[in-house]
Coordinates of C-alpha atoms in Angstrom, one line a residue:
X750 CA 28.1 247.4 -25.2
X751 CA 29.9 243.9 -24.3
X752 CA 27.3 241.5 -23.2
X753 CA 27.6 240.5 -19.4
X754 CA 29.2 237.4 -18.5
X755 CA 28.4 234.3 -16.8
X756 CA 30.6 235.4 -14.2
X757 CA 29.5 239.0 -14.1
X758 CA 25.7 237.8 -13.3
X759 CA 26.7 235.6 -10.5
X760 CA 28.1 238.6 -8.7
X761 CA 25.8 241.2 -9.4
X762 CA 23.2 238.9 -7.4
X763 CA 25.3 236.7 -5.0
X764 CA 24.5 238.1 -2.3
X765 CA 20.4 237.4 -3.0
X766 CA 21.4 233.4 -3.6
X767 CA 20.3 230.8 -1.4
X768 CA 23.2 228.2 0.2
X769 CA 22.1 225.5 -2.7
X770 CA 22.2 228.3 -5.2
X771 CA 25.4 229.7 -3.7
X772 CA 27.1 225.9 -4.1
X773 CA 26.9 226.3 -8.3
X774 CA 27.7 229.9 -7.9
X775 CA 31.4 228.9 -6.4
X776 CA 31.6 226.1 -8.7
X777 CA 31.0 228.3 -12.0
X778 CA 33.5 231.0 -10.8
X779 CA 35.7 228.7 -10.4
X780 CA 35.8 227.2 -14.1
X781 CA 32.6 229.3 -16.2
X782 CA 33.2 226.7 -18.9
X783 CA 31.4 223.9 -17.1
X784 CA 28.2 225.5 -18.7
X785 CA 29.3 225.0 -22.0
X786 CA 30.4 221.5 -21.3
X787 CA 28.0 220.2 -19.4
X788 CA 24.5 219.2 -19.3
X789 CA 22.3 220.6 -16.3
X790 CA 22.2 217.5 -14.7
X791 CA 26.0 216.7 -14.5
X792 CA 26.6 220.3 -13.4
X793 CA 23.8 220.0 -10.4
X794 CA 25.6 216.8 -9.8
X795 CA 28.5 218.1 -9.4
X796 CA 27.2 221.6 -7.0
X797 CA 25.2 218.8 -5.2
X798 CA 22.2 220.2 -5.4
X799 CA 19.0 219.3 -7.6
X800 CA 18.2 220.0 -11.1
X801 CA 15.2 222.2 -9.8
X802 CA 18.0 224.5 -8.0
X803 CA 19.8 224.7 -10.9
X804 CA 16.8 225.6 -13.3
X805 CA 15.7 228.8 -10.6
X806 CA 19.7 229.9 -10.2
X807 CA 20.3 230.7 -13.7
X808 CA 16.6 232.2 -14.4
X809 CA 18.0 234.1 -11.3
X810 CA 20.9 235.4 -13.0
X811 CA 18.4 237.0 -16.3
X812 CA 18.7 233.7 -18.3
X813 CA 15.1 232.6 -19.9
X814 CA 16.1 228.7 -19.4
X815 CA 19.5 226.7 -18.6
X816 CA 19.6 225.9 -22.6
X817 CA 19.9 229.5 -23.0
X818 CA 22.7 230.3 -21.1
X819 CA 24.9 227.3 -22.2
X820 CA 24.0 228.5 -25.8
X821 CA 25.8 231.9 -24.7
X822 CA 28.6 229.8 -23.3
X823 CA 29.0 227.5 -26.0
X824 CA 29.5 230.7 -28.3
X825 CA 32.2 232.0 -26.6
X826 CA 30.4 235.1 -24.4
X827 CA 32.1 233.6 -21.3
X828 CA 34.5 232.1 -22.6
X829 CA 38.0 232.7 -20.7
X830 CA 40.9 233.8 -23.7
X831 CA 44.2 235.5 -23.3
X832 CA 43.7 239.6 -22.9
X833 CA 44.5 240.5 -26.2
X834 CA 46.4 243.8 -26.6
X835 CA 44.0 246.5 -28.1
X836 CA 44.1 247.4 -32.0
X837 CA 46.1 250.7 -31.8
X838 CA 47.3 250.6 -28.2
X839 CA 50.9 252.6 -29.4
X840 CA 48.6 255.4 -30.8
X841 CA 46.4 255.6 -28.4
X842 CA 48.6 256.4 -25.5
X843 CA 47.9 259.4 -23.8
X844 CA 45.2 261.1 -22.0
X845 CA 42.1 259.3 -23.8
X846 CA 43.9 255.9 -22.6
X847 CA 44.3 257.3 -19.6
X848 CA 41.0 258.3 -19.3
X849 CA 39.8 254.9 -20.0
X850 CA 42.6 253.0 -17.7
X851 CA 41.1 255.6 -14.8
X852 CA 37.6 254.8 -15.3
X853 CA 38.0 250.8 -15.2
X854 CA 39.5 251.3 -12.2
X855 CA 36.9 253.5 -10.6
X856 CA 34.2 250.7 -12.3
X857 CA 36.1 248.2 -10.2
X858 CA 36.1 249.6 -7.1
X859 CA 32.0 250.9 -7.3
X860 CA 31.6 246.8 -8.3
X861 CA 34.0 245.6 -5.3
X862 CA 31.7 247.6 -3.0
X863 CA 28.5 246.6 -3.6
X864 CA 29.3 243.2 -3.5
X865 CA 31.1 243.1 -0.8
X866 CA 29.0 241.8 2.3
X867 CA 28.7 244.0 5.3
X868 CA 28.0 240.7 7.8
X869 CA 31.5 239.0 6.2
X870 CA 32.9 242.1 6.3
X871 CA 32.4 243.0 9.6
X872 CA 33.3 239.6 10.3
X873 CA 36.5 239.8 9.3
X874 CA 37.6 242.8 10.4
X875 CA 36.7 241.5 14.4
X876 CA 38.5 238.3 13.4
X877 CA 42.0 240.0 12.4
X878 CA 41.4 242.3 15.7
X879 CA 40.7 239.7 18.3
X880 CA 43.8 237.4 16.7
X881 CA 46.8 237.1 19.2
X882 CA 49.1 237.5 15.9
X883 CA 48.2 237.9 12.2
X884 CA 49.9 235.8 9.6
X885 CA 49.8 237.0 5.9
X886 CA 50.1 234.5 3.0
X887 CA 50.9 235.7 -0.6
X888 CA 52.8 233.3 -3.5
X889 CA 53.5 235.0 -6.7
X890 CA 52.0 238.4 -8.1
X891 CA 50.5 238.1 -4.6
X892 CA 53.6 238.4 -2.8
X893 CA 53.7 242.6 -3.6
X894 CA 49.9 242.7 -1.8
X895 CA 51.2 240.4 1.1
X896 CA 53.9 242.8 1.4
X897 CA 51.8 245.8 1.6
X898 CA 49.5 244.3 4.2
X899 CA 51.9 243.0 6.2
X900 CA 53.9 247.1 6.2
X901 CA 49.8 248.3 8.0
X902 CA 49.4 245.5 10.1
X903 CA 53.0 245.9 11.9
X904 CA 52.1 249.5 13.0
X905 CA 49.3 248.1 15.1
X906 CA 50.1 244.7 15.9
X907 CA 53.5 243.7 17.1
X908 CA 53.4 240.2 16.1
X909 CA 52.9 239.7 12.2
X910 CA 54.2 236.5 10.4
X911 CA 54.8 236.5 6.7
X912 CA 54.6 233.3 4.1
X913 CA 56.8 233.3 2.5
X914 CA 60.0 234.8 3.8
X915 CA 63.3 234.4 1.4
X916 CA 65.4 231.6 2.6
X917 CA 63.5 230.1 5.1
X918 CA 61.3 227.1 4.4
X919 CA 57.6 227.6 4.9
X920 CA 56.4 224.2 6.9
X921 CA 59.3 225.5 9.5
X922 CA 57.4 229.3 9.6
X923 CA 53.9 227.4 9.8
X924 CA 54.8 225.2 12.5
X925 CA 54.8 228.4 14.5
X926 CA 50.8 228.8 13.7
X927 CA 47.9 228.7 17.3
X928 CA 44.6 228.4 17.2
X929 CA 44.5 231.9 18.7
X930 CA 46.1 233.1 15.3
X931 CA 44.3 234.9 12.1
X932 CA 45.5 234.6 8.7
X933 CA 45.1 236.9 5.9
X934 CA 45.5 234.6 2.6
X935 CA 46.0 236.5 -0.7
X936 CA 45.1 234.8 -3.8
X937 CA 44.4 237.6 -6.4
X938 CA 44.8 236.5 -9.9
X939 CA 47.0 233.0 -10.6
X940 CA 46.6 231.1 -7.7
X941 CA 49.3 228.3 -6.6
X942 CA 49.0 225.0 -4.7
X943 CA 50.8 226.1 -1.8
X944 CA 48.3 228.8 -0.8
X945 CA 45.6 226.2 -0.8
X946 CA 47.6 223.9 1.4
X947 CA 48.6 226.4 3.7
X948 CA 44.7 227.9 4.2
X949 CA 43.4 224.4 4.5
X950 CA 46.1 223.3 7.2
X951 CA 45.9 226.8 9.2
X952 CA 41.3 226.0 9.0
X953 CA 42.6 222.6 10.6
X954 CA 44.4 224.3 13.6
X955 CA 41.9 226.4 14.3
X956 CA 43.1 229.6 12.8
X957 CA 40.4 232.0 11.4
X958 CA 41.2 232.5 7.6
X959 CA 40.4 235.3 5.8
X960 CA 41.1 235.1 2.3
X961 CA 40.7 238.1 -0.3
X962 CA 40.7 237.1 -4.1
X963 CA 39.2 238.1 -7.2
X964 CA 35.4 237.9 -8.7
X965 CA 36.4 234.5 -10.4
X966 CA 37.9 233.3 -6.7
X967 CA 36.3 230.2 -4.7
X968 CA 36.3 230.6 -1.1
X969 CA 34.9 227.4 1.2
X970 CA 34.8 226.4 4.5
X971 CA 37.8 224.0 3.9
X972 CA 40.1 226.8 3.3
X973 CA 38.2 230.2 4.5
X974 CA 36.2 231.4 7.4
X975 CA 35.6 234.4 5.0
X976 CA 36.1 235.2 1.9
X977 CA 36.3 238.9 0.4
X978 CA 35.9 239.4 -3.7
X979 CA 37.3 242.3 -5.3
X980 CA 36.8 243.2 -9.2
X981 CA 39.8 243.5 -11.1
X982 CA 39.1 243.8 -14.6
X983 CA 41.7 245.6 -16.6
X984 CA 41.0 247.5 -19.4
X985 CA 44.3 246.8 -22.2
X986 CA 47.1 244.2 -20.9
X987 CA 47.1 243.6 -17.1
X988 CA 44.1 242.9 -14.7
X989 CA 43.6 246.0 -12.3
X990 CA 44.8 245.7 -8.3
X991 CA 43.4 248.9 -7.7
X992 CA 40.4 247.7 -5.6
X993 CA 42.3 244.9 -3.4
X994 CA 44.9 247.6 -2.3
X995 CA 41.8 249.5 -1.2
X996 CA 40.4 246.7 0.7
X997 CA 43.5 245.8 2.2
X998 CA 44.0 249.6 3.1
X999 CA 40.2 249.4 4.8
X1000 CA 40.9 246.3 6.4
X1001 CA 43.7 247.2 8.2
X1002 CA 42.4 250.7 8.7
X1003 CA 39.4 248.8 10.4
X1004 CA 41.2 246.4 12.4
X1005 CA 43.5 249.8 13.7
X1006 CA 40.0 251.2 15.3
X1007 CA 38.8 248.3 16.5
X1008 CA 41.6 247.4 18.3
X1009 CA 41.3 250.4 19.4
X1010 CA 44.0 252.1 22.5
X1011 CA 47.2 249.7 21.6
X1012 CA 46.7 249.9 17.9
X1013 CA 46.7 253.9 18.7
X1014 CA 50.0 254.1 21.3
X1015 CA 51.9 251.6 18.9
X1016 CA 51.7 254.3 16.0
X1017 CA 52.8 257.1 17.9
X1018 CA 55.6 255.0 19.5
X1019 CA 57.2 254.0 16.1
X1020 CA 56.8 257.7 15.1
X1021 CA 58.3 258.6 18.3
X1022 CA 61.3 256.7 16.9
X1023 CA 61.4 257.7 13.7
X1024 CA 62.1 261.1 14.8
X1025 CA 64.4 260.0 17.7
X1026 CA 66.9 258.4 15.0
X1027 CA 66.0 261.4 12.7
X1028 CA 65.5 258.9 9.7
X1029 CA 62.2 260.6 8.3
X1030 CA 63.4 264.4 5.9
X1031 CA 60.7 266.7 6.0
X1032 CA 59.6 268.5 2.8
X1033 CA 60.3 267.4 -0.6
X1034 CA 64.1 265.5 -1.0

C-alpha cells in the first residue's frame, strides 16, 4: 500500500486544524515541496505563525517530529512527478482496468465528502441563492466544468454571466460585475493567472466568491469567501472530475431548493417551451 502523502494528511484532518495550523496547511497544498526544502523555521516564517505551531501541526498530521516528515519529503514520498503511464496499460484494458478506473472514482467522491465542511457548504449554497445574478469563471480544462454549471444554473436563475465567452474581452464582461452578485470560480487542476485576477477583483467589489478546486487548491480571503475541495486522483493517465461534477450537480441542485418557488416555475416554463416548439423526441432517436 502507497504510503500517504503530505498532502493526503493535511486533508484527512483539516477540518480539526486551528486558524495558525490552517495557515501552513494552505501554504503546503499549495507547493508540498517546501518541506523538503526548508527548514521549520523558514517555513513558520513563511505561514506566519510560530515554530511551536508548526512542531504540533505536523505531529497532528501522524508525523513523530518535523525532521521526520521532511525526511519523507526529501525522499521523494510527496514529491509532485509527471503521472506516468502504468507498465502494461495496452494489456490491461478491459474490465479489471475498468474495475480499478471505477473504484478511484468512487474513492474520490467518499474522500470529497467527508472533507467537505457542512458550515462552508451551507454557506455557499445561501450565497449563490441570495445573489441577484451568478457569474461562473473557468480558463482552460476548467472551461468544460464552467460550462456545465453555467447549463443548471440558467434553469433557475435568469441572469447567468459566463468568463470567458469567445470573442468578447473579459475586463468588458467584468465591468458588468455588483456587489449584489455571486461568483462561482472553477480552478480544478492547472490553474491560470486570469482566474486569480478575476476572483481577487470580483472579493474587491464585494461579490461573494465561491471557488471549487482540487485537494492541492489554496483558497483565501483575498480571492474566496469559500472555498470547496474535491479529490481527483486518477488512477492511469488523467486526474479524475468525477467528484467536482458531482458537487457542481449538488450545488446547483441546492441552490434550486433554496430558492425555492421561482427556481421551481422557471423549470416548468422552459419545459413548457420545449414542448411548445416540439424540439425535445421522445423515446430513443
Amino acid at each position: 500500500m502507497a504510503e500517504t502523502t503530505l498532502s493526503q494528511r493535511i486533508l484527512e484532518s483539516y477540518d480539526d486544524l486551528t486558524r495558525q495550523e490552517r495557515r501552513l496547511a494552505d501554504l503546503l497544498l499549495e507547493n508540498p515541496d517546501l518541506l523538503g526544502l526548508h527548514s521549520a523555521t523558514e517555513i513558520s516564517d513563511k505561514a506566519t505563525v510560530s515554530k511551536a505551531t508548526t512542531a504540533r501541526f505536523f505531529r497532528r498530521l501522524g508525523y513523530p517530529s518535523f525532521k521526520t516528515a521532511q525526511k519523507k519529503a526529501r525522499e521523494g514520498a510527496n514529491a509532485s512527478e509527471p503521472r506516468a503511464l502504468p507498465k502494461g496499460l495496452e494489456r490491461k484494458v478491459g474490465r479489471g482496468q475498468l474495475a480499478d478506473h471505477l473504484a478511484g472514482d468512487v474513492q474520490n467522491l467518499v474522500r470529497t465528502i467527508e472533507t467537505l465542511r457542512s458550515d462552508e457548504l451551507n454557506m455557499a449554497i445561501h450565497l449563490l441563492a441570495r445573489a441577484e445574478k451568478f457569474w461562473v469563471v473557468g480558463f482552460g480544462d476548467n472551461y468544460p466544468l464552467a460550462h456545465f454549471a453555467r447549463a443548471l444554473l440558467i434553469r433557475i436563475k435568469p441572469d447567468i454571466r459566463m468568463i470567458p465567452i469567445g470573442g468578447f474581452s473579459v475586463p468588458e464582461e467584468f465591468a458588468s460585475i455588483s456587489p449584489t452578485d455571486a461568483m462561482l470560480a472553477l480552478g480544478v487542476g492547472r490553474k491560470t493567472r486570469n482566474l486569480r485576477s478575476i476572483m481577487r477583483s470580483a472579493i474587491h467589489a464585494g461579490v461573494q466568491v465561491i471557488y471549487l478546486t482540487d485537494q492541492a487548491g489554496r483558497g483565501s480571503a483575498e480571492v474566496a469567501n469559500v472555498t470547496l475541495r474535491c479529490r481527483t486522483r486518477g488512477v492511469s493517465v488523467y486526474e479524475s472530475v468525477v467528484a467536482p461534477v458531482s458537487l457542481i450537480t449538488y450545488l446547483c441542485s441546492a441552490v434550486a431548493l433554496r430558492i425555492g418557488e421561482q427556481a421551481i416555475e422557471r423549470l416548468h416554463f422552459i419545459e413548457h417551451i420545449h414542448e411548445e416548439w416540439g424540439d425535445l423526441v421522445p423515446g430513443d432517436l
